[in-house]
């Protein structure tokens, strides 16, 4: 395959457009940046359309397991494709797998999470603690390049579903919805019930929507013995998941 | 005080330079952005040199408790001072309090933490769980504007010290140093010993320095029943602090 040196090459333009959520939706594609994420995607059997790389021999370690073309590009082209300041590549175009149906297992539900770093961190933590992930409301696109980066491979080690009506869909699966909320008094008991639970985490700025709080099976509130009343959304989600799965000591 | 409309005004130039770590060190000053952080700093009795605001009447709620000048500025000037894309202000120049000596209490030690968002999130969580904060090694300046933003007031609700030789200084205070490390087998026991402990959290990319691991009193490793082997540094720090202070159930 020939070197691409023009940032106006049609394949480069098409790939760069995947930084826009609209183009990702229309094409079912997204961008993966860096060797680590590419390795995670390939190991999970993901379909890769094309990989752009400064030095394609770096991809020899994949031993032909990458489905798409491997295309050498110049630094200018890599810079056009990248979302980071000093890209080293490779940058891959990934076909996003069709959303999977919820399973009857522990779930973290991102409702109106706006920050890609928070969304990605929650997905990474969910994969570490054995939770499936669901997104709802105005949550950032979980397949946005920045979310993939923050999740550091978590997308490929758990499943990520999309829920239109979270409480109805959780109920169909027999998963008990719990509202994660700040508050004065710790409430952890519902995390230790039998049967799968879903932890609903709300917006960084406004918290969880009141209608979801009202319709949930109950609340979970973390103890905060110090002098700050609220935690970062990704931290709160992580601690609640941890409390669910931690060993009893 | 007269409206400043020029981005070349000397007070504006001097304040904007505080985005550089070197200038913050030389002047002992930093920038605070937004009404929430300003309110936290003022409530903590911090010294404010000057506040730049689009509309100074917004600051009437402080009722004269701000120590410095309140200066009206144009959007262009606010844009020059801000670290965010759509600043609303106010933006204040804060005198950083001299570093406090460590106390004999639970401590989170940031060693080589590079990401301002992670550093700020750890400071916020520490304040929520009643830990003091210490920074060591190549950790980002804890008073950088981005760290202040991510900590959402945490700086003013705990104390932030700087350690040159972390293990020696912790030993002097009678604080037991524990290395927070990923690993296959959970190790939480040392979190439940009597007496103050210090949790040492290492770099996002390279983990904790080997010499600190070797010289610590022991290791703490979080259980990860899922399919990812490492957590975001701020998440790992948060869970370890939580495990230390959580109610026994």
Coordinates of C-alpha atoms in Angstrom, one line a residue, chain A residues 121 124-125 127-130 151-154 156-158 186 188 192 222-232 234-235 238-239 242-243 245-249, chain B residues 121 124-125 127-130 151-154 156-158 186 188 192 222-232 234-235 238-239 242-243 245-249:
Chain A
X121 CA -12.9 6.0 33.5
X124 CA -12.6 1.1 32.6
X125 CA -13.6 0.6 36.3
X127 CA -14.5 -3.8 33.3
X128 CA -12.2 -4.2 36.3
X129 CA -15.1 -4.9 38.7
X130 CA -17.1 -7.1 36.3
X151 CA -11.3 3.6 29.2
X152 CA -7.9 2.2 28.2
X153 CA -9.4 -1.0 26.6
X154 CA -12.4 -1.3 29.0
X156 CA -13.4 -4.6 24.9
X157 CA -13.5 -6.2 28.3
X158 CA -17.1 -5.6 29.2
X186 CA -24.4 6.7 54.2
X188 CA -24.9 1.0 51.4
X192 CA -25.5 -6.1 49.3
X222 CA -21.4 6.9 50.1
X223 CA -20.1 7.8 53.5
X224 CA -18.0 11.0 53.4
X225 CA -16.4 11.6 56.8
X226 CA -14.3 14.6 55.6
X227 CA -15.2 18.1 54.6
X228 CA -16.4 17.8 51.0
X229 CA -19.9 16.8 50.2
X230 CA -19.6 15.4 46.7
X231 CA -17.2 13.3 44.7
X232 CA -16.2 13.3 41.1
X234 CA -16.3 8.6 38.1
X235 CA -14.9 8.3 41.6
X238 CA -16.0 3.4 41.2
X239 CA -16.5 3.3 45.0
X242 CA -16.1 -1.5 44.6
X243 CA -18.4 -1.7 47.7
X245 CA -17.8 -6.6 44.9
X246 CA -15.3 -6.1 47.7
X247 CA -14.3 -9.0 49.8
X248 CA -16.0 -9.1 53.2
X249 CA -13.4 -8.6 55.9
Chain B
X121 CA -9.6 14.5 41.7
X124 CA -11.1 16.3 46.1
X125 CA -11.5 12.7 47.3
X127 CA -10.9 16.1 51.4
X128 CA -14.1 14.1 51.3
X129 CA -12.5 11.2 53.2
X130 CA -10.5 13.2 55.7
X151 CA -10.4 19.4 43.0
X152 CA -13.5 21.7 43.1
X153 CA -12.5 23.3 46.4
X154 CA -10.7 20.3 48.0
X156 CA -9.4 24.5 50.9
X157 CA -10.9 21.6 52.9
X158 CA -7.7 19.6 53.5
X186 CA -6.0 -8.3 46.9
X188 CA -6.2 -4.8 52.1
X192 CA -7.0 -1.5 58.8
X222 CA -7.2 -3.7 45.4
X223 CA -9.3 -6.7 44.4
X224 CA -10.3 -6.7 40.7
X225 CA -12.6 -9.5 39.9
X226 CA -13.3 -8.3 36.3
X227 CA -11.2 -8.4 33.2
X228 CA -9.0 -5.3 33.5
X229 CA -5.8 -5.3 35.5
X230 CA -5.3 -1.7 36.4
X231 CA -7.4 1.3 37.4
X232 CA -7.1 5.0 36.7
X234 CA -7.4 8.7 40.8
X235 CA -9.9 5.8 41.0
X238 CA -10.1 6.9 45.9
X239 CA -11.0 3.2 46.5
X242 CA -12.6 4.6 51.0
X243 CA -11.5 1.1 52.2
X245 CA -12.6 4.9 56.2
X246 CA -15.7 2.9 55.2
X247 CA -18.1 1.8 57.8
X248 CA -17.8 -1.8 58.9
X249 CA -20.8 -3.8 57.7

